[in-house]
CSV table of C-alpha atoms and ligand atoms in Angstrom, one decimal:
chain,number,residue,atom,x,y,z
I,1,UNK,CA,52.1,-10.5,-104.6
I,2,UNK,CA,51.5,-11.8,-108.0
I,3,UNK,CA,49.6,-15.1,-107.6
I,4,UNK,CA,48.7,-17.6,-110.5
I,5,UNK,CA,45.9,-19.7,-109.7
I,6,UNK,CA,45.3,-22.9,-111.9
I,7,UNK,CA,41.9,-24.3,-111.8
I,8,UNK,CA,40.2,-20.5,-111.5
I,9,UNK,CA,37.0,-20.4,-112.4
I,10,UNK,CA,36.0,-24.3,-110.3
I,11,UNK,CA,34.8,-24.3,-106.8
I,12,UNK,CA,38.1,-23.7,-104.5
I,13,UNK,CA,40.4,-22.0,-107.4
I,14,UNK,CA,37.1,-19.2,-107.6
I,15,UNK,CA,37.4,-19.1,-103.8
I,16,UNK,CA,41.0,-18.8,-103.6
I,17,UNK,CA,40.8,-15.9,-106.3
I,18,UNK,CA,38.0,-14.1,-104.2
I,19,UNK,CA,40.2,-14.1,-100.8
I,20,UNK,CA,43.6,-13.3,-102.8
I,21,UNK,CA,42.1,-10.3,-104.3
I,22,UNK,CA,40.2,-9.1,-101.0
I,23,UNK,CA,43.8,-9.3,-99.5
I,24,UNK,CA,45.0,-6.9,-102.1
I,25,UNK,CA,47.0,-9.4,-104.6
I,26,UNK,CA,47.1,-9.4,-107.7
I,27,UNK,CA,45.7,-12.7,-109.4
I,28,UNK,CA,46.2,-14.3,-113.1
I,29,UNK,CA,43.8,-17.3,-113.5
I,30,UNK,CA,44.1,-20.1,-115.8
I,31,UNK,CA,41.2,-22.9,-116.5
I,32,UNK,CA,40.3,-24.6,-119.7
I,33,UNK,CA,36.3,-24.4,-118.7
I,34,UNK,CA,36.3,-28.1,-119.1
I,35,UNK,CA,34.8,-28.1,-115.3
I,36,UNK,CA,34.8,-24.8,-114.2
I,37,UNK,CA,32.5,-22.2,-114.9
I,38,UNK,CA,32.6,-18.5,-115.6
I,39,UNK,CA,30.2,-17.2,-113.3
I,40,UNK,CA,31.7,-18.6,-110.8
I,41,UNK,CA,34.6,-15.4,-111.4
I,42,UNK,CA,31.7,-13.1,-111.1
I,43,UNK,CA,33.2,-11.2,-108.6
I,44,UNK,CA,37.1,-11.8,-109.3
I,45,UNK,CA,36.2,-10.0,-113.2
I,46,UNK,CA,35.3,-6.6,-111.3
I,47,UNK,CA,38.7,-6.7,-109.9
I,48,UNK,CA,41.5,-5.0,-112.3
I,49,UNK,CA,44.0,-6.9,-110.4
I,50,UNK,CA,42.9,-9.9,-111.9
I,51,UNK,CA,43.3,-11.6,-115.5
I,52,UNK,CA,41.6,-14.5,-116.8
I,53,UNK,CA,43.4,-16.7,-119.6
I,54,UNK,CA,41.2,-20.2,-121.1
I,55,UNK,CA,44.0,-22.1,-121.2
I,56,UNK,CA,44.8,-26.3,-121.2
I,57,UNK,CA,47.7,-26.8,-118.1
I,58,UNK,CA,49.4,-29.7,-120.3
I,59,UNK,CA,49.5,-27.5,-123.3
I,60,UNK,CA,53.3,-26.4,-123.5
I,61,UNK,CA,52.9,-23.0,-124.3
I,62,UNK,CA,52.2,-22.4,-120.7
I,63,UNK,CA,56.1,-21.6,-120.6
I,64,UNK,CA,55.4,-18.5,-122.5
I,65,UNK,CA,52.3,-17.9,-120.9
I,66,UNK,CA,53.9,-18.3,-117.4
I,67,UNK,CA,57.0,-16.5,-118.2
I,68,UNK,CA,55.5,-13.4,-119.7
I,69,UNK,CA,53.3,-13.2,-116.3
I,70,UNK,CA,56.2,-13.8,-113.7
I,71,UNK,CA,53.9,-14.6,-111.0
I,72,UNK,CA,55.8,-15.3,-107.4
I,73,UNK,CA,53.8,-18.3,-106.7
I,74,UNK,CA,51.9,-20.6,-108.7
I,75,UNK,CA,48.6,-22.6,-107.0
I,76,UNK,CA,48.2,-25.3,-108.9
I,77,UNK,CA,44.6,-27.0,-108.9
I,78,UNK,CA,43.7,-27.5,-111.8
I,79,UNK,CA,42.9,-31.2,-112.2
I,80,UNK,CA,40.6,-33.8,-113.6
I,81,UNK,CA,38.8,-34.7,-110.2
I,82,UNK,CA,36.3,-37.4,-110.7
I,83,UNK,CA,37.2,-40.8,-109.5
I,84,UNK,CA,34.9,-42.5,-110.9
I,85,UNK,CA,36.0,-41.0,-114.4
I,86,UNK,CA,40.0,-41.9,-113.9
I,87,UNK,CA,39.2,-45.1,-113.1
I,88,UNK,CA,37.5,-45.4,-116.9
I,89,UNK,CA,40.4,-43.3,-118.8
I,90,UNK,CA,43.2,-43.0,-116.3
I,91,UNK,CA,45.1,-41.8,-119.4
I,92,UNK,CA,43.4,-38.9,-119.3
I,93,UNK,CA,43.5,-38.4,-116.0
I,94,UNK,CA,46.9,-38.7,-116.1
I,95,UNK,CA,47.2,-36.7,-119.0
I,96,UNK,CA,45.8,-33.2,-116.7
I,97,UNK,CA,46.8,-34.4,-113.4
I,98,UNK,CA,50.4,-36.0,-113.8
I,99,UNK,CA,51.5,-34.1,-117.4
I,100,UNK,CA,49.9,-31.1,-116.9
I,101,UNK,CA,51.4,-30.4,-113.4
I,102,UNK,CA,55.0,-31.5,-114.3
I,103,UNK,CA,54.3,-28.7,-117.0
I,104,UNK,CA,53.1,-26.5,-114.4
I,105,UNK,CA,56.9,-27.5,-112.9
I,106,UNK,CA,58.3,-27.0,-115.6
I,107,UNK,CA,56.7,-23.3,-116.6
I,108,UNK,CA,57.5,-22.3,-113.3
I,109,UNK,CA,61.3,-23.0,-112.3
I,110,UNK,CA,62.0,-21.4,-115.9
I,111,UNK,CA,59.8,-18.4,-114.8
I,112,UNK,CA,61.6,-18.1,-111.9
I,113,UNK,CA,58.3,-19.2,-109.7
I,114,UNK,CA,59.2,-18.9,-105.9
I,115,UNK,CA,56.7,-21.3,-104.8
I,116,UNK,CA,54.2,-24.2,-105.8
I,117,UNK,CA,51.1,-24.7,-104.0
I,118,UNK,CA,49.6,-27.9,-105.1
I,119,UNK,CA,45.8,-29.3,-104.3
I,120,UNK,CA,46.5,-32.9,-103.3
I,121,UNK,CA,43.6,-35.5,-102.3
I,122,UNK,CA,43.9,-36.6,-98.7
I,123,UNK,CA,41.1,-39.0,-99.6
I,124,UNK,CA,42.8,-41.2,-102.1
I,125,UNK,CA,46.6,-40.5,-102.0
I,126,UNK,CA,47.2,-43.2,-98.5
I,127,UNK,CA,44.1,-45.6,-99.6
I,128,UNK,CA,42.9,-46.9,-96.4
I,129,UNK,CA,44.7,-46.7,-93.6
I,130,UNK,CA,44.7,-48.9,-90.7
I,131,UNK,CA,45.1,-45.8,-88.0
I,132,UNK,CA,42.6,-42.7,-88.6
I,133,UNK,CA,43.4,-39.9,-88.7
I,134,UNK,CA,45.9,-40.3,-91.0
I,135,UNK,CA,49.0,-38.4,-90.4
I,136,UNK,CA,51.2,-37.0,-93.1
I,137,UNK,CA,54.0,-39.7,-92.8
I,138,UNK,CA,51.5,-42.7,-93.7
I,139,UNK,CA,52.6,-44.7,-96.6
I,140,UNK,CA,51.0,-43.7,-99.8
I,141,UNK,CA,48.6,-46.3,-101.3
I,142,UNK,CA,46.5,-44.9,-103.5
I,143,UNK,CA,43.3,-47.6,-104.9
I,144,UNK,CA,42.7,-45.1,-108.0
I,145,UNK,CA,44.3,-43.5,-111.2
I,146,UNK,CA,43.2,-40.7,-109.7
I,147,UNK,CA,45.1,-40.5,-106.4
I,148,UNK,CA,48.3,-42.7,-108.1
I,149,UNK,CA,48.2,-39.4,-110.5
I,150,UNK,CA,48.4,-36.7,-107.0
I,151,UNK,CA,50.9,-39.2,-105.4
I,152,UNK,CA,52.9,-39.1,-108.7
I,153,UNK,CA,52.5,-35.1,-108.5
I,154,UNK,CA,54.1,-35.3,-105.2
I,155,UNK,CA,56.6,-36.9,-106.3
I,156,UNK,CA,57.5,-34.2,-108.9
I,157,UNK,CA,57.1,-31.5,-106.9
I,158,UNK,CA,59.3,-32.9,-103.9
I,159,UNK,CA,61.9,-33.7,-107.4
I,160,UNK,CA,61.9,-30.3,-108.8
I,161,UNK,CA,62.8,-28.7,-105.0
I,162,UNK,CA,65.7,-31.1,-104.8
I,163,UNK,CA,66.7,-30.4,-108.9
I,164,UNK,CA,66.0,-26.6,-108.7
I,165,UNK,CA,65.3,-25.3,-105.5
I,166,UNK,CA,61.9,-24.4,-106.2
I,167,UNK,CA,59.7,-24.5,-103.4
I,168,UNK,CA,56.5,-26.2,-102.9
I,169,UNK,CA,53.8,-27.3,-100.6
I,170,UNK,CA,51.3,-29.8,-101.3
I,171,UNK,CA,48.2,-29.9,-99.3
I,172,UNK,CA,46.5,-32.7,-99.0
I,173,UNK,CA,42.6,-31.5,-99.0
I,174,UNK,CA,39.7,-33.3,-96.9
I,175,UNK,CA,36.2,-33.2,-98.7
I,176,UNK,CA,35.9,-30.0,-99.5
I,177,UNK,CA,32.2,-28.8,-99.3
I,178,UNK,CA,30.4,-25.2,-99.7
I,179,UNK,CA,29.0,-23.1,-101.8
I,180,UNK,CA,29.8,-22.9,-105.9
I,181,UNK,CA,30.6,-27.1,-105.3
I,182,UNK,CA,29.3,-28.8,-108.5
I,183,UNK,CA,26.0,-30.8,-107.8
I,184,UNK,CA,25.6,-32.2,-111.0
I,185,UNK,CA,26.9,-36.2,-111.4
I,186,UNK,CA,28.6,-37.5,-108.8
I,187,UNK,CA,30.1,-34.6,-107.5
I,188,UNK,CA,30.6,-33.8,-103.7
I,189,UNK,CA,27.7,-35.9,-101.5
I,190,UNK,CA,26.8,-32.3,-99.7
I,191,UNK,CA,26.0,-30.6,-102.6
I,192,UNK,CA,24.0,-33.6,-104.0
I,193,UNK,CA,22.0,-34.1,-101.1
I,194,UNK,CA,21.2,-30.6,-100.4
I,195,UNK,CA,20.4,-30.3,-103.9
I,196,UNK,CA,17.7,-33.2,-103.8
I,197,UNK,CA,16.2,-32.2,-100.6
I,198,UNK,CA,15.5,-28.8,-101.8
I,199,UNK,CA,14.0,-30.1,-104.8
I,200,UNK,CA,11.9,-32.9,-102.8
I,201,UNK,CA,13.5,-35.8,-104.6
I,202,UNK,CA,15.0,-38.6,-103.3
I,203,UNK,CA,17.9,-39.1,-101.6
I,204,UNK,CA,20.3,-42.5,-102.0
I,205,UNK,CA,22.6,-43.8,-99.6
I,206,UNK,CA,24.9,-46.6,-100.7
I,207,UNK,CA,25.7,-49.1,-98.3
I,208,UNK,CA,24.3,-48.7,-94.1
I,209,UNK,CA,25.4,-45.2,-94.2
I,210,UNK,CA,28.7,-45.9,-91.6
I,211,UNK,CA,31.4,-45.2,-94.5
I,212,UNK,CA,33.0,-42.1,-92.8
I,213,UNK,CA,34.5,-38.8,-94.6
I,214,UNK,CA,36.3,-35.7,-93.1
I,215,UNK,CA,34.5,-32.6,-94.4
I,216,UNK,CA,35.9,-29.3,-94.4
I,217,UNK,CA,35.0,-25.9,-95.4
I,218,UNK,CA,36.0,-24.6,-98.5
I,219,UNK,CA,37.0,-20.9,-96.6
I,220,UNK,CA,39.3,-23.1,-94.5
I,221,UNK,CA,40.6,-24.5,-97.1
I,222,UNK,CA,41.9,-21.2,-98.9
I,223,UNK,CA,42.8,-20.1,-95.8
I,224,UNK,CA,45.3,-22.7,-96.1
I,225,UNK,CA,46.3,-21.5,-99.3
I,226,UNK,CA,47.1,-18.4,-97.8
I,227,UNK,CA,49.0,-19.2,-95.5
I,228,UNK,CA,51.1,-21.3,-97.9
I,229,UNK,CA,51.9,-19.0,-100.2
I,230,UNK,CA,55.2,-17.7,-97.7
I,231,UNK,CA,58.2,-19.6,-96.5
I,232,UNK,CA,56.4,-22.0,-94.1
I,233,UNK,CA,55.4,-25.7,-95.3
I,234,UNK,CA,58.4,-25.8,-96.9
I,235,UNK,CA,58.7,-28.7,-98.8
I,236,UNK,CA,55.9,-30.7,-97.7
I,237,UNK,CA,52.8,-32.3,-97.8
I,238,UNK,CA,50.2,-30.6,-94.8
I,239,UNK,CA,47.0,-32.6,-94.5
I,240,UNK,CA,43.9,-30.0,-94.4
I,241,UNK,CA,41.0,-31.8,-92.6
I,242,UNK,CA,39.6,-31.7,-89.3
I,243,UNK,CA,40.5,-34.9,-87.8
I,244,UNK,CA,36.6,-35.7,-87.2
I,245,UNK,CA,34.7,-38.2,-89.1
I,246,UNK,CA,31.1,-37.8,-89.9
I,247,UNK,CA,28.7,-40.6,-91.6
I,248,UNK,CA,26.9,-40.8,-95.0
I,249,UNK,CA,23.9,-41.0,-92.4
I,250,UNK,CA,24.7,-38.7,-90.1
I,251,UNK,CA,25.6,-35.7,-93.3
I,252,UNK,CA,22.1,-36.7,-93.9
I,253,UNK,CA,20.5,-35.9,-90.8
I,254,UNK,CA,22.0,-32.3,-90.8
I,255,UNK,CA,21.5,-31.6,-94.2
I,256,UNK,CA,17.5,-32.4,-93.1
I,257,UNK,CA,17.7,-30.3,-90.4
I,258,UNK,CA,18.9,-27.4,-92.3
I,259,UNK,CA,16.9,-27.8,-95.3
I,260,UNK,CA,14.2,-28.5,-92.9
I,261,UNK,CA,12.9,-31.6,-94.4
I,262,UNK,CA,12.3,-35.0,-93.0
I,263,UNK,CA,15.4,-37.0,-92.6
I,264,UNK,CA,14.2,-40.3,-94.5
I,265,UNK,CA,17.3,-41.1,-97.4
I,266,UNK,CA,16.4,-44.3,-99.5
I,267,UNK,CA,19.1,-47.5,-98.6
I,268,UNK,CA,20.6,-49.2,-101.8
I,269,UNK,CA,23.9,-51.8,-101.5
I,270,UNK,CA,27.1,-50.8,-101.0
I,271,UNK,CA,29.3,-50.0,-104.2
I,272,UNK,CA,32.5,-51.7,-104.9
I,273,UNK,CA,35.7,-49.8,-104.2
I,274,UNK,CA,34.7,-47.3,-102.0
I,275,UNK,CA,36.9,-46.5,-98.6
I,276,UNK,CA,35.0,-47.3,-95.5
I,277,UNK,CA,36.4,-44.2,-93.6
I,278,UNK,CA,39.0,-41.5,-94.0
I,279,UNK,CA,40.0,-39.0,-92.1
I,280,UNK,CA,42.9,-36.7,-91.9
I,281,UNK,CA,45.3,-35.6,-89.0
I,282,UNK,CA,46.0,-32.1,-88.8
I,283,UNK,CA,48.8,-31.5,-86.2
I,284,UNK,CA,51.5,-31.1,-89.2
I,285,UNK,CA,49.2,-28.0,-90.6
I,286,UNK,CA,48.7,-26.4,-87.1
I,287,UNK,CA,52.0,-25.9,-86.2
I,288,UNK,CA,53.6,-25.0,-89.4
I,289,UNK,CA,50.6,-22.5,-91.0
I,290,UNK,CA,48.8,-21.6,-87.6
I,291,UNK,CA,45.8,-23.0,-89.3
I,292,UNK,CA,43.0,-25.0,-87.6
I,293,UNK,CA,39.6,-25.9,-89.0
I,294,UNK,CA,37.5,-22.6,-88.2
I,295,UNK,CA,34.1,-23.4,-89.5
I,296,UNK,CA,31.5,-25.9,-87.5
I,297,UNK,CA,29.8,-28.6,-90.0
I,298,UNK,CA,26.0,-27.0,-89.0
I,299,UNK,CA,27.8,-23.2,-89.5
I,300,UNK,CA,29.5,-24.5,-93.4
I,301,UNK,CA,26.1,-27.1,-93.9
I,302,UNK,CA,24.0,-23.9,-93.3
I,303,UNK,CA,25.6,-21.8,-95.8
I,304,UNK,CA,26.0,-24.0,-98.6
I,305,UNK,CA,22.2,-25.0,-98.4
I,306,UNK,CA,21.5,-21.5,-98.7
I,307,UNK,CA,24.0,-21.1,-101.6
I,308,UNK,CA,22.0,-24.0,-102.9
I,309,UNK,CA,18.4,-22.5,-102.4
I,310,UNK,CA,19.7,-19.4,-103.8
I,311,UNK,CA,20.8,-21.2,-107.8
I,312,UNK,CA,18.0,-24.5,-107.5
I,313,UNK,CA,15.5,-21.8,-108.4
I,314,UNK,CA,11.7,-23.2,-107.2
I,315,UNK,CA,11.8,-25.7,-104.7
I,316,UNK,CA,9.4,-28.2,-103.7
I,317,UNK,CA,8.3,-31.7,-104.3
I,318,UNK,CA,7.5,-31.3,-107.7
I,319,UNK,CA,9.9,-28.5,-108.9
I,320,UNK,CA,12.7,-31.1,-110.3
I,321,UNK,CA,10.4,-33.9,-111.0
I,322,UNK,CA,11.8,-34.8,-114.6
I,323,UNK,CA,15.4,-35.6,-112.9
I,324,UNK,CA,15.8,-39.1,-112.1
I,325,UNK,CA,16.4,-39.4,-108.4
I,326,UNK,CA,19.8,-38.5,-107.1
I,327,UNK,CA,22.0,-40.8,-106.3
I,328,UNK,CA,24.6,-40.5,-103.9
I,329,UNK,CA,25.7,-41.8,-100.3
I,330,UNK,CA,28.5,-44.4,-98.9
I,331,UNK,CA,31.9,-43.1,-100.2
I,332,UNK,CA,30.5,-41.8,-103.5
I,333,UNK,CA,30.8,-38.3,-101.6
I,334,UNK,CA,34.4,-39.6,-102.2
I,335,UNK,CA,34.0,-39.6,-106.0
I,336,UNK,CA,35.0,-35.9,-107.2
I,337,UNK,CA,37.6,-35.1,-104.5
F,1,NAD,N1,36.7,-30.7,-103.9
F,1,NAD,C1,37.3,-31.6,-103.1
F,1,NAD,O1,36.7,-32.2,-102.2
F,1,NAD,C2,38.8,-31.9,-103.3
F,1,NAD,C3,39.4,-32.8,-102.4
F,1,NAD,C4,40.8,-33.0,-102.6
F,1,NAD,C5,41.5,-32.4,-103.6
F,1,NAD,N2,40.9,-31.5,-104.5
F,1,NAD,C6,41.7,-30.9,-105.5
F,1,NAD,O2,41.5,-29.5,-105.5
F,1,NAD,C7,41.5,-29.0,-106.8
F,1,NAD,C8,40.3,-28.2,-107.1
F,1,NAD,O3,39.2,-29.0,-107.0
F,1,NAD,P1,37.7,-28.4,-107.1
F,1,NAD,O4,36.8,-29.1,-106.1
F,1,NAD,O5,37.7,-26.9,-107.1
F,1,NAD,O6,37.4,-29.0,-108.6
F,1,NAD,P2,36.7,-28.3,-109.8
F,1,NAD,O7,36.5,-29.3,-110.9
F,1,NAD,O8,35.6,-27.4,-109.4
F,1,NAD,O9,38.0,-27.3,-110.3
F,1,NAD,C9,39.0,-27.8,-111.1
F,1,NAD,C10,39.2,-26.8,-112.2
F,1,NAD,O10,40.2,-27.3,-113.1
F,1,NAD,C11,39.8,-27.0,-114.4
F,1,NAD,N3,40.6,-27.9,-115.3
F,1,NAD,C12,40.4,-29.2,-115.5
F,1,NAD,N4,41.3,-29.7,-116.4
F,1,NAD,C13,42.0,-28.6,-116.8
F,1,NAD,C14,43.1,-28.4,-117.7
F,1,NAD,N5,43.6,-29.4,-118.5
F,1,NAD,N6,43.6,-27.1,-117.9
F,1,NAD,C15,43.1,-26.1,-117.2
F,1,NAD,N7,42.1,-26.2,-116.3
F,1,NAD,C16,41.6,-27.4,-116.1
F,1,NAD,C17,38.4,-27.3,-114.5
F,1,NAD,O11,37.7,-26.6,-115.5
F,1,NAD,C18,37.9,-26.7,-113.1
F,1,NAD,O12,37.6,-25.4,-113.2
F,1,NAD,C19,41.7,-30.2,-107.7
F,1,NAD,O13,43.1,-30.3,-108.0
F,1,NAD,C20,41.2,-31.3,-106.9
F,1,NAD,O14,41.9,-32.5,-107.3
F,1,NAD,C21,39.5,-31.2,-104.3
């Protein structure tokens, strides 16, 4: 099948290009680098199956682009993804997430697309909800630019099924953690923390360290892909999460153990804004992909930190001492989701 991933060369679009190829597809990847890095396609550029285009999703000559490919099914994740950032130019945000995936749409029902696959945030499309985990049919009440812009991309894609037929399914992604995650900024809390403890700086955690997040794997996340890409999740949003909470603190303490350094973060107050707990129910996605959560949190913490070991180059208390100390911890792992 002839796939066309958006988003290629960040952290879950490389990994969804990786397992697409391995299963014998052919892939054509768009990204406009303005995240995403090229080594992170390392692998996927050996591959003649697979084509590589630096391209902007909102720019409309995707029509061309897309209709000269012909791919069956388009996975769109290309997105701006930090919070923190839509909340200071939600124009922007809504420029890549809302404009650039009703031109994704768009490109695609004229291409004759079969299928949409769309990264959506379970984190910040219901807001908090009173009940955890959340199920699928909670009310959607997003409390950023950032998750009113996936909401509003839900509601195109649900739009253009009804208008044109074309199919979709949007899946509505835990925090996704492993290795090739971003640790620079505020990016994902594991990646952070594993990246500080390695490099015997200090760790921050905002707040008492309760705030509660649902961490899944990225392999178990494009296995979710995968199994999208056919007829089942028709026309739906799947939540793709384990159901099981873990704390700030407690992330901490198994990061420790696996980096094998004492577990001692640093406490500063809480910041304004962020959930207290989220975490998603994932009955919907077991029964309509067969998919369940297949990676532990030690199995997926262990493998990042050695990804992370592997790219921090020498390690030790004095190795990164010119970086102010990290600073992470409450929701903030929320922040690039
Ligand atoms: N990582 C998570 O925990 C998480 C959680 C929920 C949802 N998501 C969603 O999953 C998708 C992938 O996230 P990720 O963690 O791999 O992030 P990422 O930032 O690593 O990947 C996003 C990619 O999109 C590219 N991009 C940004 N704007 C673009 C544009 N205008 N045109 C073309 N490419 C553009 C970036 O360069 C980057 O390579 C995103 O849609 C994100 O919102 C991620």
């Amino acid at each position: 099948m002839r796939v066309l991933v958006t988003g290629v060369a960040g952290f879950i679009g490389s990994h969804l290009t990786d397992r697409l190829l391995a299963e014998g597809h052919e892939v054509v990847g768009l990204d406009d680098l303005s995240a995403g890095a090229l080594v992170n396609l390392t692998e996927a550029r050996r591959a003649k199956e697979f084509r590589f285009s630096r391209f902007d999703v909102a720019d409309p000559a995707l029509s061309d682009l897309v209709a000269h490919e012909r791919p069956e099914v388009v996975c769109h994740l290309a997105a701006q993804m930090d919070v923190r950032k839509s909340v200071a130019d939600p124009t922007y945000d809504a420029r890549v997430n809302v404009l650039g995936t009703v031109n994704v749409l768009e490109a695609s029902r004229r291409a004759g697309v079969r299928k949409v696959v769309f990264a959506s945030s379970g984190g910040t499309i219901y807001g908090q909800p009173a009940k955890l985990p959340v199920g699928e049919r909670a009310g959607l009440m997003p409390c950023s630019p950032y998750g009113a812009a996936k909401a509003a991309a839900e509601t195109y894609l649900a739009t253009y099924g009804r208008l044109y037929g074309l199919d979709w399914t949007s899946l509505a992604l835990g925090n996704v953690y492993g290795p090739r995650q971003d640790p620079h900024g505020e990016a994902g809390v594991v990646a952070i923390f594993a990246r500080a403890l390695l490099a015997g700086r200090p760790t921050l955690v905002f707040g008492d360290g309760t705030a509660e997040r649902d961490y899944v794997y990225v392999d178990d996340v494009v296995d979710a892909f995968v199994r999208a890409l056919g007829e089942a999740g028709r026309c739906r949003r799947l939540n793709v999460g384990t159901g099981v909470g873990t704390t700030v603190r407690g992330l901490h303490t198994l990061l420790a153990e696996a980096v094998g350094t004492p577990d001692t973060p640093e406490f500063r107050p809480a910041r304004r804004g962020e959930l207290q707990a989220i975490t998603l129910e994932n009955g919907g996605i077991r029964r309509a992909l067969g998919w369940e959560p297949f990676t532990s949190l030690s199995d997926g913490l262990r493998s990042t930190v050695d990804w992370v070991r592997g790219t921090v180059g020498p390690v030790g208390p004095f190795a990164d001492s010119k970086k102010p100390p990290t600073r992470m911890g409450g929701g903030s792992s929320n922040q690039r989701v």
